[in-house]
Structures are given as structure tokens and as C-alpha cells.
PDB file of C-alpha atoms and ligand atoms in Angstrom:
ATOM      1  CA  UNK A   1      20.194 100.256  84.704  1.00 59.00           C
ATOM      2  CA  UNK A   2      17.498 100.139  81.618  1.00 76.00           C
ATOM      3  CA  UNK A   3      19.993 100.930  78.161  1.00 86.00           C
ATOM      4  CA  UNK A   4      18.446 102.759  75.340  1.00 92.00           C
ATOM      5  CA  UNK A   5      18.332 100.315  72.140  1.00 95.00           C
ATOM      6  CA  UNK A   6      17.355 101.751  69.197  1.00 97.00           C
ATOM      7  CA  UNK A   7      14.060 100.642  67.042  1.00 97.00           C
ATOM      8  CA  UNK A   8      13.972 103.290  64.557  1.00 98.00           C
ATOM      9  CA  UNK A   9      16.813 104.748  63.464  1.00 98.00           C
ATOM     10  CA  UNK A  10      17.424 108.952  62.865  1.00 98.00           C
ATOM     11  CA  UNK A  11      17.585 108.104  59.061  1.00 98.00           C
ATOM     12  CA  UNK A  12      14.315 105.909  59.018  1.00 98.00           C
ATOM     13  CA  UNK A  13      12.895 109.086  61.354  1.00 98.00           C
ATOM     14  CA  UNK A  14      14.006 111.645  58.574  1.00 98.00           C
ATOM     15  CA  UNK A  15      12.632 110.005  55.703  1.00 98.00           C
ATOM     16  CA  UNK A  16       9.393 109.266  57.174  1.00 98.00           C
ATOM     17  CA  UNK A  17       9.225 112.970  57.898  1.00 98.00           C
ATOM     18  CA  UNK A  18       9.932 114.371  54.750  1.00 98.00           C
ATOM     19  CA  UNK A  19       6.782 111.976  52.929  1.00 98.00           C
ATOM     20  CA  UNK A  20       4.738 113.501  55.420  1.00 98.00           C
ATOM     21  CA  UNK A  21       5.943 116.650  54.632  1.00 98.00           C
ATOM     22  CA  UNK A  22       5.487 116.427  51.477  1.00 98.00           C
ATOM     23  CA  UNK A  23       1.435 115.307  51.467  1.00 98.00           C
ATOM     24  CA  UNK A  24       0.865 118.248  54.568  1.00 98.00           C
ATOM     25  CA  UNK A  25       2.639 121.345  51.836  1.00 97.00           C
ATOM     26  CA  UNK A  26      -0.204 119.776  49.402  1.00 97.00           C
ATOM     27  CA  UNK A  27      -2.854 120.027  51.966  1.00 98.00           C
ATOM     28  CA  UNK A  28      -1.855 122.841  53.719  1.00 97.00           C
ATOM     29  CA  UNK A  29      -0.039 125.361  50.948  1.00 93.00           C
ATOM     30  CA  UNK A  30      -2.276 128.844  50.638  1.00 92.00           C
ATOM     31  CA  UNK A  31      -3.483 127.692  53.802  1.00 96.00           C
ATOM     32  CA  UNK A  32      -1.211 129.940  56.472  1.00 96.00           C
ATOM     33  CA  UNK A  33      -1.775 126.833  58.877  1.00 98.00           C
ATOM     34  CA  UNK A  34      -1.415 127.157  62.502  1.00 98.00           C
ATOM     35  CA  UNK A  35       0.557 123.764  64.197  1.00 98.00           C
ATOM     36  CA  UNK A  36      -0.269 123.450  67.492  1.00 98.00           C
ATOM     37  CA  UNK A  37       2.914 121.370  69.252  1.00 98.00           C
ATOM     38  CA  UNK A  38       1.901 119.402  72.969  1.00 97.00           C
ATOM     39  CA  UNK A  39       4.447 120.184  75.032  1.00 96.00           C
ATOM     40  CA  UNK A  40       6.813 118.525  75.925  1.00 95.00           C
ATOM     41  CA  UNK A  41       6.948 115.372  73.877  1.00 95.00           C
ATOM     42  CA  UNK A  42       6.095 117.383  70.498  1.00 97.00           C
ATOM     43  CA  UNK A  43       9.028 120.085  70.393  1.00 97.00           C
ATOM     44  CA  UNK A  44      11.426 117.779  68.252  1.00 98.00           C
ATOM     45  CA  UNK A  45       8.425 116.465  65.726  1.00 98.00           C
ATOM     46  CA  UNK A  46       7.589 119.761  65.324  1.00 98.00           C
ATOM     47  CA  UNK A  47      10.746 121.184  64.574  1.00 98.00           C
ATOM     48  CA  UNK A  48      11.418 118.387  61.912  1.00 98.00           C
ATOM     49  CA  UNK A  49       8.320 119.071  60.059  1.00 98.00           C
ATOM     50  CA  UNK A  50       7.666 122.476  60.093  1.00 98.00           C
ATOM     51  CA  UNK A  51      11.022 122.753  58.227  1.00 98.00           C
ATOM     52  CA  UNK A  52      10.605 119.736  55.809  1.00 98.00           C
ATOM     53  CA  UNK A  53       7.219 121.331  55.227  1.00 97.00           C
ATOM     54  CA  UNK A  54       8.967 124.568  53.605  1.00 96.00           C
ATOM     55  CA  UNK A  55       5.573 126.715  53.273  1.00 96.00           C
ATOM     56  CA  UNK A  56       4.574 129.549  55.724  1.00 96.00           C
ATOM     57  CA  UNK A  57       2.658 127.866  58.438  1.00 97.00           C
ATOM     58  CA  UNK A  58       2.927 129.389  62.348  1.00 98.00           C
ATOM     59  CA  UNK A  59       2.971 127.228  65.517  1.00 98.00           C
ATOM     60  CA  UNK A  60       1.965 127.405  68.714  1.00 98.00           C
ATOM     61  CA  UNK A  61       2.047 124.793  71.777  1.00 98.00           C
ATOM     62  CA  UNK A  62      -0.351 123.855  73.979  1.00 98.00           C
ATOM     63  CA  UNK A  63       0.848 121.818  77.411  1.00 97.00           C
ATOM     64  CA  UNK A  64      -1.515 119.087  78.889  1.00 93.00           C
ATOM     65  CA  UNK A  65      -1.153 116.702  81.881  1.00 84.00           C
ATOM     66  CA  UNK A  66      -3.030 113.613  83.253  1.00 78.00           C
ATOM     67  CA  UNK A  67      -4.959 113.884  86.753  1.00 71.00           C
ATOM     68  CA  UNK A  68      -3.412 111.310  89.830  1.00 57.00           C
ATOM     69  CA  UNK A  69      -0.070 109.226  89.399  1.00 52.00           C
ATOM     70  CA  UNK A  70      -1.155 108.144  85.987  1.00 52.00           C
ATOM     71  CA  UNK A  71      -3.173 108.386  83.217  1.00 46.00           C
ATOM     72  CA  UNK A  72      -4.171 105.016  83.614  1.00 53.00           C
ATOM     73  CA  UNK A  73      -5.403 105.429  86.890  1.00 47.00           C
ATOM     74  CA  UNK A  74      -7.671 108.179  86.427  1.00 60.00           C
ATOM     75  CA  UNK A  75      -7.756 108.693  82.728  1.00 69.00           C
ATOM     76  CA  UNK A  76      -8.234 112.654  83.024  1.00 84.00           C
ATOM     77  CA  UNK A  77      -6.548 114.670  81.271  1.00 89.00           C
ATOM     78  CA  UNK A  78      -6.120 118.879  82.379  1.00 91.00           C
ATOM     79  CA  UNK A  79      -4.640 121.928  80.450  1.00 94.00           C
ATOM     80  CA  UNK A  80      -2.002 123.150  81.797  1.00 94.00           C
ATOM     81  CA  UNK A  81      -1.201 125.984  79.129  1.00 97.00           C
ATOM     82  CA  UNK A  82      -3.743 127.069  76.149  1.00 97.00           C
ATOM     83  CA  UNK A  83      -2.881 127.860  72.716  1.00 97.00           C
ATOM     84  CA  UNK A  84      -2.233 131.502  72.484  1.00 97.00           C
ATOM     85  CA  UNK A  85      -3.358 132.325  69.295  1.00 97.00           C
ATOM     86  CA  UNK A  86      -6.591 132.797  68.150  1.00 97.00           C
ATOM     87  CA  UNK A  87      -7.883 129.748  66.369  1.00 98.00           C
ATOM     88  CA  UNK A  88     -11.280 130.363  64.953  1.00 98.00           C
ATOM     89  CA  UNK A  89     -11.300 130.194  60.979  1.00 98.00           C
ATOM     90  CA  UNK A  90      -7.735 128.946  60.952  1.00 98.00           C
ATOM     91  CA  UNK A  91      -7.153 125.644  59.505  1.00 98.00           C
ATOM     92  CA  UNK A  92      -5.388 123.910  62.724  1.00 98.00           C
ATOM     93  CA  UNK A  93      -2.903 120.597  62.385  1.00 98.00           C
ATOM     94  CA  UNK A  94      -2.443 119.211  65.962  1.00 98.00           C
ATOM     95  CA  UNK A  95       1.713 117.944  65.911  1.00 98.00           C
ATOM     96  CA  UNK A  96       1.879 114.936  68.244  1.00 97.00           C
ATOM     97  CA  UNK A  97       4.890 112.917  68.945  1.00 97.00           C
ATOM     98  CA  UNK A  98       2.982 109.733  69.893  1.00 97.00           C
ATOM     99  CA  UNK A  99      -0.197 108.412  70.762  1.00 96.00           C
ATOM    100  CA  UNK A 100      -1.424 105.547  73.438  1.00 93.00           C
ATOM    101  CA  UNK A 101      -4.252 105.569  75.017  1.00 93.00           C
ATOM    102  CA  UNK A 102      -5.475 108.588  73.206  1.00 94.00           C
ATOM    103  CA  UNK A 103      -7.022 110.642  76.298  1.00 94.00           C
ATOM    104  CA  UNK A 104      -4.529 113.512  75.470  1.00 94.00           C
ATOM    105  CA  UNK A 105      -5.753 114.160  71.612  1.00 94.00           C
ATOM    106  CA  UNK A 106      -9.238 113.286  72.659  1.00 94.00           C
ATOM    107  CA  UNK A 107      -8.985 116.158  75.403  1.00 95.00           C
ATOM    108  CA  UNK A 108      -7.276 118.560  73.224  1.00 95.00           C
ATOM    109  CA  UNK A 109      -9.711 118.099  70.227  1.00 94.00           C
ATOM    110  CA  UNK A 110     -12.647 118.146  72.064  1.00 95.00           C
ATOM    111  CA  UNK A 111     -10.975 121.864  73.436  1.00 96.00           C
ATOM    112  CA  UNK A 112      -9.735 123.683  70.153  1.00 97.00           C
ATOM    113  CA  UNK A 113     -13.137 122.420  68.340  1.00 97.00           C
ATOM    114  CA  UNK A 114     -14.909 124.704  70.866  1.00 96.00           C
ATOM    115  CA  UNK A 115     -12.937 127.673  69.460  1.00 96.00           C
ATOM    116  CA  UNK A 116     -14.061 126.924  65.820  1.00 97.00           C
ATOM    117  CA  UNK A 117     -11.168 126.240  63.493  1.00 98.00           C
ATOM    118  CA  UNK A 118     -11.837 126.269  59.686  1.00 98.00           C
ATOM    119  CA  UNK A 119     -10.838 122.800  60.152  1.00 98.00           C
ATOM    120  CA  UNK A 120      -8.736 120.394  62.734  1.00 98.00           C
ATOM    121  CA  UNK A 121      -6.929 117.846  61.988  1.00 98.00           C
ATOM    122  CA  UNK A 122      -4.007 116.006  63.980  1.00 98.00           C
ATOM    123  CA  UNK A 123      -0.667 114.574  62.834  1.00 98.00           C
ATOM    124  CA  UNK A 124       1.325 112.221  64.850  1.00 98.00           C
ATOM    125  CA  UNK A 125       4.734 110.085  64.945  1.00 98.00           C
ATOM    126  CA  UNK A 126       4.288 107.497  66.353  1.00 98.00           C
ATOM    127  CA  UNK A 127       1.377 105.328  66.991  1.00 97.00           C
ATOM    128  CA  UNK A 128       0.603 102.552  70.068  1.00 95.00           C
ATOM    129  CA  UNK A 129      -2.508 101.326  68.707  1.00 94.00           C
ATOM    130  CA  UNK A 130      -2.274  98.674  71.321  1.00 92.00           C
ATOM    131  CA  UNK A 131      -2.730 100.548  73.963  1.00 89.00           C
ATOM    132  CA  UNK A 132      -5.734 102.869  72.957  1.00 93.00           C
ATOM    133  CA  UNK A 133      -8.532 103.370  75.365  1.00 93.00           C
ATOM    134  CA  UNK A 134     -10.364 106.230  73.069  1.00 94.00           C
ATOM    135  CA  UNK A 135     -10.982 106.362  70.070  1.00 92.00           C
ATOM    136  CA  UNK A 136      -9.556 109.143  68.027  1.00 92.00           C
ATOM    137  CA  UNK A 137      -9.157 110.484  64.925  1.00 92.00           C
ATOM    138  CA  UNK A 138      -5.643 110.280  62.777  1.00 95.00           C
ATOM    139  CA  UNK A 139      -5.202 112.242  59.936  1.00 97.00           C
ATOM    140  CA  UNK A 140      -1.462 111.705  59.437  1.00 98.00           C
ATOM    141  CA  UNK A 141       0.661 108.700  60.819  1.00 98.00           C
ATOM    142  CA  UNK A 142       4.066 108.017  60.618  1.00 98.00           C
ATOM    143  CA  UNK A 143       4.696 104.773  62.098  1.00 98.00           C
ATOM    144  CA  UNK A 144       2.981 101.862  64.080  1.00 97.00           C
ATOM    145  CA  UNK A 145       5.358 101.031  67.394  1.00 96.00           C
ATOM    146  CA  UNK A 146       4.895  97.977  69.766  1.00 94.00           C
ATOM    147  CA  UNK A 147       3.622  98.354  73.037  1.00 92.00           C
ATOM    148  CA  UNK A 148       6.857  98.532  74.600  1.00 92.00           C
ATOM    149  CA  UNK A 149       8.040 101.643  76.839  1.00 92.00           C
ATOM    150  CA  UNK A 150      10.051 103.950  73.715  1.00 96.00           C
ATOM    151  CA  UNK A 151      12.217 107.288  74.808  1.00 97.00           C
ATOM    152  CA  UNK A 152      14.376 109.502  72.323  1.00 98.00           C
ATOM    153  CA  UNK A 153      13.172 111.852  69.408  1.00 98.00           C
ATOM    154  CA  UNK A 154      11.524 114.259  71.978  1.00 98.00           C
ATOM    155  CA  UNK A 155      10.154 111.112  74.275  1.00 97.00           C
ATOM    156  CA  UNK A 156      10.788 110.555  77.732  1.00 95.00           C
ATOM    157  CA  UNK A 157      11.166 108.193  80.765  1.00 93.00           C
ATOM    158  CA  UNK A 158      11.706 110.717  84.073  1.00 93.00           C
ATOM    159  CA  UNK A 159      12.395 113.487  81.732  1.00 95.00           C
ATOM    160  CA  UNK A 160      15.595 111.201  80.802  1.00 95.00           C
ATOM    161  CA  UNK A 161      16.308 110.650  76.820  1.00 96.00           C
ATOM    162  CA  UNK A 162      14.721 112.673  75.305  1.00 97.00           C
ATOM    163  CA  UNK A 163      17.497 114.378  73.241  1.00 98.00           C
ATOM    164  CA  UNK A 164      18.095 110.891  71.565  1.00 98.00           C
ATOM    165  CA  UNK A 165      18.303 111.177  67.792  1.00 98.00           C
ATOM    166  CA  UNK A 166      16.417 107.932  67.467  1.00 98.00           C
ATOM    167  CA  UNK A 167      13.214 106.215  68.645  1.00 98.00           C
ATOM    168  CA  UNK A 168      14.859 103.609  71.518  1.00 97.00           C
ATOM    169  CA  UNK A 169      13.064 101.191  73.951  1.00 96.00           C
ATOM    170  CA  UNK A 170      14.602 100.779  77.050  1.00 89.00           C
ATOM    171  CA  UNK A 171      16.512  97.107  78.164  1.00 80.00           C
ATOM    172  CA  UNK A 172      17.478  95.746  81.388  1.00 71.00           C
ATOM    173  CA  UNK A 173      20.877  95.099  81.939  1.00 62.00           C
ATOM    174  CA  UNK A 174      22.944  92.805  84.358  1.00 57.00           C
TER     175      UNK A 174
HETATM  176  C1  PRP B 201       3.036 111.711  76.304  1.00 54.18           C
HETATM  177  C2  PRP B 201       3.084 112.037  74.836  1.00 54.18           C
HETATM  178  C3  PRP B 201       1.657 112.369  74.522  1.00 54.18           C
HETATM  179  C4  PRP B 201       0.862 111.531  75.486  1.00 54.18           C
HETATM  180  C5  PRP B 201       0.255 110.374  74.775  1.00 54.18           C
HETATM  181  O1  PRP B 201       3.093 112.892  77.007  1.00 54.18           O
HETATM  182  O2  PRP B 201       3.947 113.107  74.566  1.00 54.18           O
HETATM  183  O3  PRP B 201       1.365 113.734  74.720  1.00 54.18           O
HETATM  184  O4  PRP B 201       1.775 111.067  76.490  1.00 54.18           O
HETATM  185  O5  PRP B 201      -0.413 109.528  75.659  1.00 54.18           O
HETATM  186  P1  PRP B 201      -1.976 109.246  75.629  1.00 54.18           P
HETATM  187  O6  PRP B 201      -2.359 108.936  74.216  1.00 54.18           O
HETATM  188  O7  PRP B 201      -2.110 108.045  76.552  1.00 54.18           O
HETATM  189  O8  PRP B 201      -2.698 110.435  76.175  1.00 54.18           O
HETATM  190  P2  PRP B 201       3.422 112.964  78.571  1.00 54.18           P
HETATM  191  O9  PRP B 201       2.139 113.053  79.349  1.00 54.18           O
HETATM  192  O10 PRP B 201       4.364 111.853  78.937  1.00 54.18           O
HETATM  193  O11 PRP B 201       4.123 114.382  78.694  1.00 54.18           O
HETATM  194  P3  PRP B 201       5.413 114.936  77.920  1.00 54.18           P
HETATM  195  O12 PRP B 201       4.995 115.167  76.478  1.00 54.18           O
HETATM  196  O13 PRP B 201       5.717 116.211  78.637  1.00 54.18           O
HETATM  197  O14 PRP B 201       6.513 113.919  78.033  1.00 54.18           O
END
């Protein structure tokens, strides 16, 4: 049975939050921005931020999934539940919890910029540059993670972990 070990700790997690919360309330305040979560992975992230952000801002989620067994199979990505709130003229930050190939926030920018924001820009945890297969653009990162198979902090593996406090990767064991 694969045991959780833990790569980046809840306080590391925390901290790295609050410095991006502190450059997104400079970008953002006056703004009334709308964060748009992608379900599932997201819901944590978001829930950190918006409340080290401290400004008004309103969210909304959008839910995506791949096409086949795997993204890497097919590498298409379909929406499985739209943003719900009007979007044109609203300055949009897209809340990720982690990128990897990059299909999913290629897909989902390529949708809200049809509805016109004011502007749309896309904030993410944690980043697998190793693995990308599109390229896409990052307007806030939080950190870089190896290309090894990480659950907790809103991540999963079989919907399993994801209520872990910290960022793990998952070891065999005898
Ligand atoms: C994960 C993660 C991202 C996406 C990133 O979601 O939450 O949304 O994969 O991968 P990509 O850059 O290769 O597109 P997943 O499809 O596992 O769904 P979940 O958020 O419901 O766990």
C-alpha cells in the first residue's frame, strides 16, 4: 500500500499563500474580482486565498474533465459545468491547484476569453513544469514540484487524500 510522505509541509503551504495574497490584494483591490475555482482539485487553494486575500472578490467554479482513460491518451479536455456568472468586463483570476500538462488551463482559457473578461489571468499552486505538453500562461506561481505523483491540499489519487493538510507524494511500502 503507497504511504503519503510529505514534500511540503502545511506551514511552508501557508506562507507561500499569504505572499501571494498579498501581491493579488495589490492587483486586484477596487477590482471586485471574480475567482473562478476548477473543481475538484481547486476547492482547498481557493479557500486559502480568498481569505488571505482579505478584499471583496466573488468566486465561482467551473468543473472540467479529460476525454478516454487519460489525459495523456487523448489529450482532450470537456466542460463538464460552466461558470455561472457572467464574466464579460470582469477582471477574472483562474485559482488552480496544480498544473501538468497544461490541457486543462489551455481549455479553460481559450473558453472564458470567448466571454470577454476585462482581463484573465490564472493563479496556480503548484507547478509540474516537467510534464507540460502546452504551453500556457502563469501569472501567479507558488511552487515548482517534481514530476512525481503528489496528493493532499485538495489533490487526489482515486479521490483518496485529498483532505491532507500537506502536499505528499505517495511511497511503496513492503
Ligand atoms: C487535476 C488538477 C488540474 C489538472 C491539471 O485535475 O486538479 O485541474 O489535473 O492537469 P493538466 O495540466 O494535465 O490538465 P483532475 O483532472 O485530476 O480532476 P480533479 O481536480 O477533480 O482531481
Amino acid at each position: 500500500m503507497d504511504q503519503p510522505k510529505v514534500i511540503i509541509t502545511r506551514e511552508e503551504i501557508s506562507n507561500k499563500i499569504a505572499e501571494l495574497a498579498t501581491q493579488l490584494r495589490k492587483d486586484y483591490r477596487e477590482k471586485n474580482p471574480l475567482l473562478i475555482g476548477i473543481l475538484k482539485g481547486s476547492f482547498v487553494f481557493m479557500s486559502d486565498l480568498v481569505r488571505a486575500m482579505n478584499i471583496p472578490v466573488e468566486i465561482d467554479f467551473v468543473r472540467l474533465a479529460s476525454y478516454g482513460t487519460s489525459k495523456d491518451s487523448s489529450g482532450k479536455v470537456k466542460l463538464i459545468k460552466d461558470v455561472e456568472t457572467p464574466i464579460k468586463d470582469r477582471h477574472v483570476l483562474v485559482v488552480e491547484d496544480i498544473i501538468d500538462s497544461g490541457l486543462t488551463v489551455r481549455f479553460i482559457l481559450d473558453h472564458l476569453s470567448l466571454h470577454k473578461p476585462a482581463s484573465l489571468k490564472f493563479c496556480v499552486l503548484f507547478d509540474k513544469p516537467s510534464r507540460r505538453k502546452v504551453e500556457v500562461p502563469i501569472d501567479y506561481v507558488g511552487f515548482t514540484v517534481p514530476n512525481a505523483f503528489v496528493v493532499g491540499y485538495g489533490l487526489d489519487w482515486n479521490e483518496k487524500f485529498r483532505y491532507l493538510p500537506d502536499l505528499c507524494i505517495l511511497e511503496e511500502q513492503d
